[in-house]
Each structure stands twice: as structure tokens, then as C-alpha cells.
XYZ file of N, CA and C in Angstrom:
798
model
N 113.325 100.759 -81.408
C 112.650 100.731 -80.248
C 111.148 100.371 -80.512
N 110.491 99.423 -79.745
C 109.516 98.905 -79.929
C 108.237 99.773 -79.848
N 107.290 99.752 -80.506
C 106.060 100.489 -80.267
C 105.021 99.859 -79.620
N 104.320 100.582 -78.693
C 102.990 99.926 -78.078
C 102.199 99.200 -79.068
N 101.630 98.087 -78.661
C 100.646 97.346 -79.457
C 99.225 97.587 -78.790
N 98.544 98.472 -79.568
C 97.319 98.969 -79.054
C 96.412 97.672 -79.061
N 96.565 96.571 -79.941
C 95.606 95.415 -80.073
C 95.851 94.509 -79.002
N 96.718 94.802 -78.037
C 97.215 93.870 -77.010
C 96.065 93.874 -75.964
N 95.052 94.762 -76.002
C 93.928 94.669 -75.146
C 92.754 94.882 -75.932
N 91.565 94.452 -75.472
C 90.454 94.426 -76.364
C 89.941 95.698 -76.763
N 89.357 95.829 -77.999
C 88.892 96.940 -78.531
C 87.827 97.593 -77.624
N 87.783 98.903 -77.455
C 86.856 99.661 -76.629
C 87.382 99.702 -75.237
N 88.417 99.314 -74.960
C 88.934 99.364 -73.489
C 89.058 100.661 -73.122
N 89.605 101.688 -73.855
C 89.736 103.001 -73.448
C 88.452 103.610 -73.127
N 87.481 103.228 -73.759
C 85.955 103.949 -73.572
C 85.456 103.347 -72.193
N 85.919 102.255 -71.845
C 85.552 101.461 -70.746
C 86.360 101.292 -69.384
N 87.124 102.340 -69.491
C 88.228 102.479 -68.292
C 87.513 102.556 -66.927
N 88.031 101.728 -66.195
C 87.597 101.842 -64.854
C 87.697 103.466 -64.324
N 86.843 103.878 -63.502
C 86.798 105.359 -62.992
C 88.199 105.471 -62.249
N 88.698 104.439 -61.581
C 89.928 104.644 -60.700
C 90.960 104.779 -61.516
N 91.137 104.101 -62.705
C 92.022 104.339 -63.677
C 92.063 105.670 -64.456
N 90.785 106.099 -64.822
C 90.818 107.388 -65.319
C 91.241 108.483 -64.250
N 90.867 108.355 -62.933
C 91.306 109.284 -62.017
C 92.892 109.415 -61.713
N 93.441 107.928 -61.866
C 94.882 107.957 -61.899
C 95.621 108.735 -63.084
N 95.103 108.381 -64.381
C 95.517 108.918 -65.557
C 95.376 110.407 -65.387
N 94.391 111.193 -64.859
C 94.093 112.555 -64.646
C 95.255 113.143 -63.630
N 95.276 112.386 -62.577
C 96.195 112.966 -61.612
C 97.622 112.548 -61.759
N 98.000 111.713 -62.374
C 99.673 111.352 -62.608
C 99.996 111.188 -63.840
N 101.337 111.435 -64.045
C 102.016 111.447 -65.235
C 103.416 110.852 -65.157
N 103.859 110.061 -66.052
C 105.333 109.552 -65.915
C 106.202 110.305 -66.859
N 107.341 110.680 -66.183
C 108.393 111.653 -66.755
C 109.618 110.745 -67.010
N 110.089 110.693 -68.281
C 111.574 110.218 -68.253
C 112.574 111.248 -67.896
N 113.304 111.107 -67.145
C 114.159 112.250 -66.706
C 115.425 112.315 -67.761
N 115.330 113.137 -68.542
C 116.196 113.235 -69.695
C 117.298 114.516 -69.383
N 116.673 115.571 -68.477
C 117.374 116.617 -68.420
C 118.218 116.451 -66.947
N 119.240 117.271 -66.754
C 119.818 117.165 -65.474
C 118.924 117.542 -64.270
N 118.049 118.732 -64.545
C 117.019 119.107 -63.640
C 116.285 117.836 -63.239
N 115.539 117.234 -64.106
C 114.707 116.217 -63.857
C 115.478 114.851 -63.092
N 116.578 114.705 -63.512
C 117.483 113.499 -63.041
C 117.562 113.800 -61.451
N 118.044 115.199 -61.171
C 118.148 115.355 -59.739
C 116.913 115.585 -58.887
N 115.694 115.631 -59.572
C 114.625 115.432 -58.923
C 114.399 114.069 -58.461
N 114.805 113.153 -59.443
C 114.846 111.559 -58.866
C 115.827 111.350 -57.835
N 117.025 112.046 -57.927
C 117.958 111.823 -56.781
C 117.637 112.244 -55.621
N 116.811 113.405 -55.604
C 116.425 114.050 -54.339
C 115.256 113.329 -53.611
N 114.425 112.730 -54.443
C 113.189 111.779 -53.817
C 113.936 110.478 -53.269
N 114.924 110.103 -53.990
C 115.652 108.848 -53.521
C 116.454 109.091 -52.094
N 116.977 110.198 -51.970
C 117.656 110.774 -50.756
C 116.617 110.891 -49.761
N 115.540 111.375 -49.945
C 114.631 111.373 -49.002
C 114.060 110.235 -48.318
N 113.750 109.137 -49.481
C 113.181 107.873 -49.004
C 114.296 106.987 -48.363
N 115.304 106.763 -49.302
C 116.262 105.827 -48.749
C 117.170 106.167 -47.674
N 117.640 107.483 -47.678
C 118.631 107.976 -46.823
C 117.918 108.540 -45.431
N 116.899 109.476 -45.543
C 116.371 110.163 -44.504
C 115.520 109.381 -43.770
N 114.448 108.514 -44.493
C 113.406 107.809 -43.944
C 113.945 106.530 -43.402
N 114.597 105.681 -44.296
C 114.922 104.290 -44.063
C 116.397 104.178 -43.531
N 117.178 105.259 -43.675
C 118.805 105.325 -43.183
C 119.435 104.065 -44.076
N 119.148 103.908 -45.172
C 120.182 103.054 -46.207
C 121.336 103.769 -46.332
N 122.462 103.202 -46.394
C 123.701 103.794 -46.909
C 123.993 103.498 -48.295
N 123.389 104.329 -49.154
C 123.296 104.250 -50.693
C 123.998 105.588 -51.114
N 124.510 105.227 -52.366
C 124.908 106.567 -53.126
C 126.579 106.719 -52.839
N 126.982 107.763 -53.570
C 128.297 108.133 -53.648
C 128.695 109.137 -52.395
N 127.831 110.104 -52.250
C 128.192 111.199 -51.386
C 127.020 111.601 -50.330
N 127.320 111.003 -49.097
C 126.210 111.097 -48.333
C 126.125 112.652 -47.709
N 126.902 113.395 -48.045
C 126.874 114.798 -47.515
C 125.938 115.663 -48.488
N 125.558 115.291 -49.484
C 124.654 116.076 -50.421
C 123.259 115.565 -50.494
N 122.145 116.320 -50.453
C 120.720 115.825 -50.397
C 120.341 115.175 -51.846
N 121.310 114.361 -52.343
C 120.823 113.671 -53.699
C 121.509 112.231 -53.605
N 120.722 111.152 -53.680
C 121.172 109.871 -53.829
C 121.483 109.286 -55.147
N 122.699 109.269 -55.619
C 123.087 108.829 -56.809
C 124.374 108.148 -56.829
N 124.534 107.250 -57.792
C 125.913 106.592 -57.804
C 126.202 106.362 -59.346
N 127.346 105.679 -59.664
C 127.957 105.339 -61.001
C 127.032 104.762 -61.986
N 126.143 103.961 -61.609
C 125.197 103.390 -62.222
C 124.174 104.224 -62.829
N 123.993 105.395 -62.443
C 122.876 106.246 -62.871
C 123.397 106.753 -64.218
N 124.803 106.766 -64.470
C 125.106 107.131 -65.893
C 124.739 106.463 -67.033
N 124.624 105.152 -66.681
C 123.918 104.287 -67.800
C 122.440 103.874 -67.320
N 121.582 104.591 -66.818
C 120.443 104.188 -66.566
C 119.240 105.076 -67.103
N 118.216 104.659 -67.379
C 116.985 105.393 -67.592
C 116.299 105.691 -66.396
N 116.111 106.857 -66.096
C 115.497 107.449 -64.873
C 114.049 107.673 -65.192
N 113.041 107.438 -64.224
C 111.764 107.763 -64.605
C 110.976 108.359 -63.334
N 110.303 109.417 -63.525
C 109.365 109.853 -62.375
C 108.074 109.761 -62.443
N 107.293 109.594 -61.364
C 105.894 109.582 -61.288
C 105.580 111.077 -60.692
N 104.950 111.751 -61.471
C 104.565 113.288 -60.961
C 103.063 113.278 -60.788
N 102.784 113.950 -59.461
C 101.350 113.982 -59.185
C 101.131 115.609 -59.803
N 100.291 115.766 -60.767
C 100.131 116.957 -61.327
C 99.298 118.051 -60.579
N 98.192 117.393 -59.708
C 97.354 118.230 -58.957
C 98.316 119.149 -57.839
N 99.216 118.412 -57.200
C 100.120 118.954 -56.215
C 101.184 119.426 -56.730
N 101.627 119.171 -58.014
C 102.839 119.360 -58.550
C 104.207 118.942 -57.663
N 103.886 117.667 -57.464
C 105.171 117.116 -56.437
C 105.474 115.685 -57.222
N 106.641 115.210 -57.067
C 106.954 113.884 -57.423
C 106.546 112.899 -56.378
N 105.693 111.942 -56.907
C 105.179 110.842 -56.014
C 106.052 109.526 -55.950
N 106.853 109.223 -57.065
C 107.719 108.133 -57.068
C 108.765 108.218 -58.256
N 109.683 107.227 -58.060
C 110.742 107.315 -59.015
C 111.210 105.745 -59.163
N 111.966 105.416 -60.477
C 112.618 104.221 -60.462
C 113.763 104.268 -61.699
N 114.468 103.480 -61.674
C 115.676 103.484 -62.769
C 115.595 102.119 -63.378
N 116.305 102.196 -64.683
C 116.423 100.706 -65.290
C 117.926 101.013 -65.753
N 118.858 100.222 -65.132
C 120.311 100.166 -65.419
C 120.471 99.153 -66.491
N 121.079 99.783 -67.556
C 121.398 98.978 -68.836
C 122.816 98.350 -68.856
N 122.739 97.007 -69.167
C 124.106 96.522 -69.253
C 124.756 97.059 -70.561
N 126.039 97.118 -70.812
C 126.589 97.629 -71.950
C 126.354 96.671 -73.016
N 126.203 97.004 -74.288
C 126.089 96.092 -75.489
C 127.593 96.019 -76.078
N 128.499 96.722 -75.594
C 129.887 96.975 -76.158
C 130.772 95.608 -75.655
N 131.057 94.673 -76.107
C 131.750 93.511 -75.732
C 133.239 94.169 -74.727
N 133.512 95.151 -75.347
C 134.718 95.664 -74.673
C 134.528 96.392 -73.273
N 133.162 96.820 -73.054
C 132.901 97.490 -71.875
C 132.316 96.499 -70.651
N 133.230 96.035 -69.808
C 133.055 95.084 -68.853
C 132.338 95.722 -67.521
N 131.569 96.492 -67.817
C 130.842 97.299 -66.562
C 129.884 96.215 -66.177
N 129.330 96.057 -64.818
C 128.399 95.280 -64.298
C 127.245 95.958 -63.860
N 126.282 95.134 -63.714
C 124.955 95.467 -63.314
C 125.046 95.772 -61.649
N 124.308 96.615 -60.977
C 124.486 96.793 -59.446
C 124.605 95.507 -58.816
N 123.617 94.619 -59.043
C 123.544 93.486 -58.311
C 124.681 92.488 -58.503
N 125.248 92.663 -59.798
C 126.559 91.684 -60.070
C 127.672 92.401 -59.337
N 127.691 93.747 -59.149
C 128.906 94.379 -58.366
C 128.762 94.229 -56.913
N 127.407 94.436 -56.454
C 127.322 94.387 -54.991
C 126.759 93.109 -54.445
N 126.245 92.304 -55.023
C 125.591 91.219 -54.563
C 125.968 89.919 -55.236
N 126.957 89.936 -55.910
C 127.518 88.768 -56.600
C 127.386 87.369 -55.939
N 127.687 87.306 -54.556
C 127.691 86.358 -53.868
C 126.405 85.936 -53.558
N 125.265 86.518 -53.953
C 123.935 86.005 -53.577
C 123.318 85.596 -54.966
N 123.893 85.532 -56.145
C 123.417 85.111 -57.547
C 123.961 83.728 -57.530
N 122.931 82.725 -57.161
C 123.138 81.338 -57.073
C 122.629 80.363 -58.191
N 121.673 80.782 -58.799
C 121.052 79.963 -59.941
C 122.043 79.974 -60.986
N 122.291 78.609 -61.581
C 123.509 78.415 -62.389
C 122.982 78.794 -63.910
N 121.634 78.854 -64.153
C 121.071 79.120 -65.406
C 120.577 80.654 -65.535
N 119.834 81.010 -64.489
C 119.375 82.291 -64.767
C 120.364 83.289 -63.880
N 121.466 83.625 -64.323
C 122.459 84.306 -63.893
C 122.744 85.474 -64.937
N 123.118 86.665 -64.614
C 123.415 87.749 -65.752
C 124.363 87.374 -66.921
N 125.307 86.603 -66.326
C 126.344 86.188 -67.320
C 125.953 85.352 -68.262
N 124.794 84.720 -68.208
C 124.177 83.906 -69.336
C 123.516 84.255 -70.095
N 123.233 85.638 -70.211
C 122.523 86.278 -71.065
C 123.297 87.261 -71.896
N 122.851 87.634 -73.365
C 123.442 88.473 -74.129
C 123.383 89.994 -73.369
N 124.459 90.760 -73.301
C 124.308 91.873 -72.555
C 123.470 92.872 -73.057
N 123.308 92.728 -74.351
C 122.482 93.895 -75.056
C 120.991 93.691 -74.821
N 120.869 92.487 -74.062
C 119.218 92.306 -73.813
C 118.897 92.437 -72.305
N 119.991 92.936 -71.630
C 119.998 92.877 -70.004
C 119.800 94.197 -69.526
N 119.282 94.116 -68.269
C 118.995 95.254 -67.462
C 118.710 95.028 -66.042
N 118.708 95.837 -65.094
C 118.295 95.817 -63.785
C 117.269 96.956 -63.313
N 116.332 96.545 -62.848
C 115.462 97.696 -62.203
C 115.688 97.809 -60.787
N 115.831 99.029 -60.434
C 116.310 99.331 -59.160
C 115.703 100.868 -58.444
N 115.968 101.225 -57.401
C 115.697 102.377 -56.806
C 114.175 102.723 -56.953
N 113.370 101.891 -56.831
C 112.020 102.277 -56.895
C 111.507 102.722 -55.547
N 111.003 103.915 -55.479
C 110.498 104.514 -54.187
C 109.411 105.380 -54.343
N 108.560 105.518 -53.419
C 107.378 106.274 -53.347
C 107.435 107.071 -52.141
N 107.296 108.434 -52.570
C 107.212 109.447 -51.304
C 106.436 109.054 -50.263
N 106.673 109.218 -49.043
C 105.841 108.633 -48.000
C 104.451 109.245 -48.001
N 104.200 110.502 -48.496
C 103.060 111.138 -48.606
C 102.025 110.594 -49.633
N 102.533 109.575 -50.478
C 101.674 109.096 -51.364
C 101.625 107.470 -51.177
N 101.940 107.007 -50.054
C 101.663 105.537 -49.610
C 101.115 105.543 -48.170
N 100.389 104.411 -48.005
C 99.720 104.248 -46.653
C 100.562 103.614 -45.707
N 101.551 102.733 -46.142
C 102.358 102.140 -45.274
C 103.752 102.547 -45.318
N 104.613 102.679 -44.081
C 105.713 103.314 -44.088
C 106.832 102.428 -43.816
N 106.557 101.052 -43.846
C 107.647 99.912 -43.337
C 108.499 99.787 -44.381
N 108.374 100.273 -45.696
C 109.288 99.912 -46.678
C 109.307 101.089 -47.667
N 110.278 101.187 -48.624
C 110.116 102.344 -49.595
C 108.926 102.349 -50.649
N 108.066 101.318 -50.619
C 106.948 101.083 -51.642
C 105.589 100.987 -50.900
N 105.595 100.402 -49.650
C 104.364 100.414 -49.040
C 103.335 99.537 -49.603
N 103.487 98.469 -50.078
C 102.185 97.522 -50.581
C 101.826 96.622 -49.395
N 100.643 96.437 -49.188
C 99.922 95.444 -48.339
C 99.259 94.414 -49.216
N 99.291 93.110 -48.463
C 98.648 92.062 -49.279
C 97.283 92.302 -49.357
N 96.480 92.839 -48.513
C 95.286 92.859 -48.413
C 94.593 93.784 -49.506
N 95.482 94.766 -50.023
C 95.073 95.694 -51.046
C 95.219 94.795 -52.271
N 96.322 94.097 -52.634
C 96.568 93.529 -53.828
C 95.551 92.397 -54.039
N 95.078 91.841 -52.944
C 94.096 90.594 -53.134
C 92.870 91.016 -53.818
N 92.534 92.306 -54.021
C 91.432 92.821 -54.794
C 91.744 92.302 -56.281
N 92.975 92.258 -56.579
C 93.077 92.037 -58.218
C 92.777 90.476 -58.404
N 92.849 89.777 -57.522
C 92.416 88.263 -57.613
C 90.895 88.220 -57.665
N 90.154 89.269 -57.438
C 88.760 89.152 -57.475
C 88.303 90.331 -58.646
N 89.365 90.614 -59.483
C 89.138 91.288 -60.759
C 88.789 92.798 -60.559
N 89.427 93.206 -59.375
C 89.167 94.616 -58.952
C 90.474 95.331 -58.610
N 90.468 96.577 -58.959
C 91.541 97.500 -58.690
C 91.940 97.861 -57.141
N 93.273 97.812 -56.781
C 93.310 98.183 -55.410
C 93.106 99.788 -55.125
N 93.139 100.062 -53.897
C 92.864 101.596 -53.569
C 94.103 102.352 -54.291
N 93.907 103.845 -54.136
C 95.017 104.698 -55.195
C 96.320 104.600 -54.515
N 96.544 104.336 -53.218
C 98.034 104.318 -52.787
C 98.647 103.050 -53.441
N 97.959 101.824 -53.127
C 98.993 100.654 -53.781
C 98.957 100.996 -55.353
N 98.155 101.496 -56.058
C 98.205 101.855 -57.396
C 99.206 102.489 -57.784
N 99.584 103.685 -57.090
C 100.864 104.514 -57.229
C 102.075 103.540 -57.194
N 102.183 102.589 -56.200
C 103.185 101.663 -56.363
C 103.387 100.786 -57.395
N 102.226 100.184 -57.639
C 102.080 99.263 -58.906
C 102.455 100.008 -60.265
N 102.028 101.115 -60.232
C 102.181 101.911 -61.505
C 103.706 101.936 -61.850
N 104.484 102.142 -60.871
C 106.031 102.149 -60.855
C 106.523 100.785 -61.712
N 106.078 99.709 -61.116
C 106.444 98.387 -61.595
C 105.780 98.275 -63.052
N 104.650 98.896 -63.389
C 104.149 98.869 -64.881
C 105.007 99.872 -65.740
N 105.466 100.943 -65.029
C 106.396 101.824 -65.922
C 107.710 100.962 -66.234
N 108.258 100.482 -65.276
C 109.432 99.585 -65.273
C 109.554 98.622 -66.573
N 108.276 97.872 -66.473
C 108.007 96.940 -67.361
C 107.738 97.417 -68.694
N 107.147 98.648 -68.924
C 106.976 99.313 -70.140
C 108.343 99.681 -70.732
N 109.202 100.267 -69.604
C 110.545 100.860 -70.325
C 111.368 99.727 -70.750
N 111.485 98.783 -70.104
C 112.342 97.739 -70.598
C 112.052 97.013 -71.825
N 110.503 97.016 -72.049
C 110.036 96.363 -73.185
C 110.425 97.395 -74.301
N 110.190 98.666 -74.245
C 110.316 99.705 -75.321
C 111.932 99.671 -75.682
N 112.704 99.410 -74.861
C 114.099 99.577 -75.331
C 114.712 98.045 -75.362
N 113.858 97.111 -75.460
C 114.306 95.843 -75.941
C 115.268 95.087 -75.075
N 115.197 95.508 -73.650
C 116.189 94.880 -72.555
C 115.045 93.770 -71.740
N 114.642 92.707 -72.569
C 113.825 91.933 -71.945
C 114.355 91.082 -70.712
N 115.302 90.942 -70.648
C 115.913 90.066 -69.578
C 116.206 90.875 -68.349
N 115.347 90.758 -67.149
C 115.166 91.793 -66.241
C 115.701 91.335 -64.872
N 116.667 91.913 -64.092
C 116.891 91.404 -62.718
C 116.435 92.566 -61.775
N 116.441 92.182 -60.406
C 115.942 92.990 -59.688
C 116.393 92.527 -58.166
N 116.793 93.177 -57.081
C 116.965 92.775 -55.849
C 115.761 93.181 -54.915
N 114.950 92.305 -54.311
C 113.645 92.422 -53.777
C 113.721 91.903 -52.445
N 113.078 92.118 -51.614
C 112.423 91.383 -50.351
C 111.702 90.365 -50.870
N 111.681 89.131 -50.267
C 110.881 87.967 -50.760
C 109.425 88.205 -50.607
N 109.153 88.881 -49.607
C 107.680 88.925 -49.231
C 107.098 90.195 -50.428
N 107.899 91.021 -50.927
C 107.394 92.138 -51.804
C 107.332 91.271 -53.243
N 108.185 90.316 -53.422
C 108.073 89.459 -54.918
C 106.759 88.825 -54.649
N 106.378 88.390 -53.590
C 105.022 87.384 -53.384
C 104.021 88.342 -53.830
N 104.092 89.536 -53.088
C 102.867 90.576 -53.649
C 102.739 90.770 -54.981
N 103.947 91.049 -55.808
C 104.001 91.340 -57.125
C 103.237 90.225 -57.952
N 103.518 88.922 -57.360
C 102.867 87.719 -57.904
C 101.491 87.913 -58.145
N 100.902 88.296 -57.112
C 99.352 88.476 -57.349
C 98.872 89.540 -58.485
N 99.786 90.504 -58.698
C 99.450 91.506 -59.831
C 99.775 90.763 -61.176
N 100.504 89.589 -61.262
C 100.752 88.867 -62.261
C 102.298 89.061 -62.785
N 102.964 89.894 -61.927
C 104.571 89.921 -62.328
C 105.129 89.090 -61.463
N 105.461 87.903 -62.087
C 105.898 86.510 -61.496
C 107.249 86.495 -61.520
N 108.039 87.345 -60.740
C 109.506 87.215 -60.591
C 110.022 85.868 -60.037
N 111.015 85.553 -60.780
C 111.596 84.089 -60.096
C 112.811 84.387 -59.161
N 112.792 83.957 -57.971
C 114.045 83.971 -57.144
C 115.127 83.221 -57.891
N 116.393 84.035 -58.058
C 117.673 83.337 -58.555
C 118.924 83.432 -57.770
N 118.641 83.668 -56.475
C 119.636 83.695 -55.463
C 119.372 83.783 -54.151
N 120.141 83.467 -53.292
C 120.005 83.554 -51.684
C 119.476 84.767 -51.086
N 118.777 84.665 -50.016
C 118.438 85.967 -49.337
C 119.700 86.344 -48.691
N 120.054 87.765 -48.888
C 121.268 88.229 -48.252
C 120.861 89.416 -47.687
N 121.822 90.152 -46.947
C 121.589 91.381 -46.258
C 122.203 92.575 -47.003
N 121.043 93.221 -47.604
C 121.349 94.220 -48.666
C 120.329 95.298 -48.404
N 120.357 96.245 -47.712
C 119.471 97.175 -47.022
C 118.291 96.284 -46.529
N 118.591 95.293 -45.699
C 117.540 94.251 -45.206
C 117.784 93.111 -45.851
N 116.790 92.067 -45.695
C 116.859 90.756 -46.162
C 116.269 90.843 -47.784
N 117.180 90.662 -48.970
C 116.804 90.879 -49.944
C 117.341 89.681 -50.857
N 116.860 89.335 -51.950
C 117.320 88.287 -53.030
C 117.303 88.800 -54.380
N 118.081 88.213 -55.237
C 118.091 88.555 -56.561
C 116.787 87.873 -57.260
N 116.075 88.606 -58.157
C 115.125 87.881 -58.855
C 115.021 88.268 -60.329
N 114.376 87.584 -61.027
C 114.582 87.588 -62.651
C 113.269 87.379 -63.159
N 113.036 88.137 -64.340
C 111.673 88.062 -64.972
C 112.014 88.503 -66.440
N 111.340 87.736 -67.331
C 111.300 88.110 -68.825
C 110.295 89.042 -69.135
N 110.481 90.341 -69.469
C 109.528 91.238 -69.690
C 108.515 90.774 -70.574
N 108.503 90.089 -71.708
C 107.381 89.677 -72.500
C 106.492 88.824 -71.600
N 107.134 87.970 -70.676
C 106.168 87.179 -69.686
C 105.169 88.164 -68.925
N 105.993 89.261 -68.396
C 105.436 89.993 -67.468
C 104.452 90.874 -68.008
N 104.590 91.324 -69.301
C 103.486 92.123 -70.138
C 102.182 91.048 -70.302
N 102.507 89.753 -70.655
C 101.418 88.826 -71.203
C 100.707 88.654 -69.751
N 101.231 88.170 -68.558
C 100.541 87.884 -67.441
C 100.001 88.738 -66.394
N 100.150 90.060 -66.885
C 99.569 91.081 -65.874
C 97.984 90.932 -65.651
N 97.447 90.936 -64.411
C 96.141 90.858 -64.187
C 95.218 91.810 -65.103
N 94.187 91.403 -65.524
C 93.271 92.022 -66.394
C 93.055 93.469 -65.994
N 92.743 93.676 -64.564
C 92.420 95.182 -64.202
C 93.360 96.116 -64.479
N 94.748 95.650 -64.476
C 95.981 96.524 -64.715
C 96.031 96.811 -66.144
N 95.722 95.777 -66.957
C 95.998 96.011 -68.455
C 95.844 97.327 -69.065
N 94.688 98.126 -68.789
C 94.332 99.294 -69.383
C 95.321 100.348 -68.983
N 95.552 100.242 -67.500
C 96.522 101.343 -67.171
C 98.100 101.038 -67.779
N 98.375 99.815 -67.891
C 99.679 99.455 -68.269
C 99.759 100.036 -69.555
N 98.869 99.709 -70.621
C 98.987 100.430 -71.933
C 99.063 101.703 -72.045
N 98.246 102.341 -71.164
C 98.223 104.075 -70.982
C 99.634 104.408 -70.791
N 100.297 103.810 -69.765
C 101.713 104.139 -69.242
C 102.704 103.893 -70.466
N 102.526 102.686 -71.175
C 103.428 102.426 -72.111
C 103.256 103.280 -73.334
N 102.139 103.906 -73.619
C 101.897 104.670 -74.624
C 102.544 106.225 -74.455
N 102.338 106.507 -73.016
C 102.750 107.816 -72.725
C 104.646 107.965 -72.524
N 104.952 106.769 -72.330
C 106.320 106.779 -72.118
C 107.167 106.556 -73.441
N 106.497 105.908 -74.471
C 107.068 105.670 -75.522
C 107.827 106.857 -76.413
N 107.066 107.905 -76.486
C 107.492 109.200 -77.251
C 108.772 109.702 -76.457
N 108.848 109.638 -75.305
C 109.775 110.253 -74.389
C 111.075 109.391 -74.514
N 110.988 108.282 -75.036
C 112.310 107.379 -75.116
C 112.896 107.499 -76.259
N 112.528 108.343 -77.385
C 113.175 108.552 -78.583
C 114.523 109.102 -78.481
N 115.562 108.253 -78.908
C 116.949 108.728 -78.806
C 117.591 108.425 -77.423
N 116.651 107.830 -76.585
C 117.344 107.949 -75.163
C 118.628 107.104 -75.148
N 118.543 105.788 -75.769
C 119.617 105.028 -75.690
C 120.966 105.665 -76.222
N 120.944 106.686 -77.119
C 122.063 107.119 -77.732
C 122.840 108.077 -76.878
N 122.296 108.403 -75.616
C 122.952 109.011 -74.741
C 123.428 108.303 -73.555
N 123.114 107.032 -73.412
C 123.581 106.204 -72.453
C 124.928 105.372 -72.725
């Protein structure tokens, strides 16, 4: 497992952290859901957002208040916990492709959205499975986002502050921190080839932050209009906007020790 590179941002950055980043670090922490209890916390949050709020038909059993499926057995689940209120503000998962050639399991988008994967070069089948993953099920609790029109609630006017070398307000920062955590997780476990299903407008917003996902499929109806996107984690880490770099490295350093031996149980 890769260890965080503290020299990847300038010396003295910690001492010069933006007050907003300091506040975020004091109020939130990322938890890799390794126990059954923690994993069900993630499933419960997903149920609230995806099923109750957005009415998506996701998961295996709609009769229970936990949204989960077979891919969770091969996924790293991560929670964003608000320490002041002792509530979970967000969650995400990284589904790992099998590194065993005899294991033919597919990533979620290969299984459910194969007809939408149209790029002949940037297709999951073109990569070594041991370097491949999919980021999915990112959700922010409605109490921790200002917009309720999607599971993440980002607005362009908030992210445009990054282009002026300024951080967005706390609510969008919660959402962005989930993508930073996903970037950290896939880098730490060496799954650099990353796929995700996203709304095109959301991919455009992430591009402002430096996360330049490339569309590799047609827009299809999958819980609304979505397309397959691809990014190399190493490019994502390199291209992050400067105001997000200190927060990213803090998140990566806080997650790294939690991932010890994580791959051995997936």
C-alpha cells in the first residue's frame, strides 16, 4: 500500500492552513467502514438519500432500511462523520475489480451499464483488473448540503471560487471532500484506473476542482441521465486545485492507517 507523500505540497503548508480547512478538519473525520456496524451506517445513509429522498430503485432488498448490493462485498466503504453532532454526513464506496484471473466478476457499471460504455480504448476490459476500480454510491445527508436536487448538491457558483484560488463554502466542501477521499483511497490501494457513473453536469463541476474525468460512454438513463467517466488517480492527485491540496493530504494521511490489511478481507 502506498504511503502519503508529505513532500507533495510545499513545506509549511500545515502551519498555513486556511481557517476554513482547519474548521473542516476539526469538525469532520473520515472513517473506513471495516466493522459490520460501520458498514450498516453507510447502508443506512444510502437508503435515506437514494431511496427515501430520491426514489432510486437501488439495492437488493427494498423492504429493509439499508441500501446495499452484491458489489459491497468487494468494496471499501468510507464514511464522513460530523464529530460535533455525532452524525454521518456522507459516504462513498470504492468497488474493486478482482485481481484473480479466474474471478470473472464485473464492476457495477460493466454489469448494469455495459451498453453505455462506448470508448474503444478507455473501457474497463482494456485494463489490468488488479489496477481497476469504480467509485460509486457517493451521498451527502440532506442536512449537510444546501441543494437537494441531487445526492451531492454541488453548485457551479460555489466551485467557481476555486478558480479564484479560494475555497468554496462548507457545504460544497463536504461534497468535494468525499471525492478527495475517494481519490486518496484508490491511490493508497493502487487502483489507479478509476471509473464512475455521473451526470455530465456534475463531471463539469468536478473539472473546476481539478478532477478532470473523461467521458467514455453515452448518456443513458441510470437513475437519471448519466454517463460513464474515467480518470487516472495519479492525474487527479496532480491536477487538484491548489486550495484543495492541504485538505486532500490531510484526508489521505488520516485514511492511510485505516486501510492496513483492508485488501486481505475483500
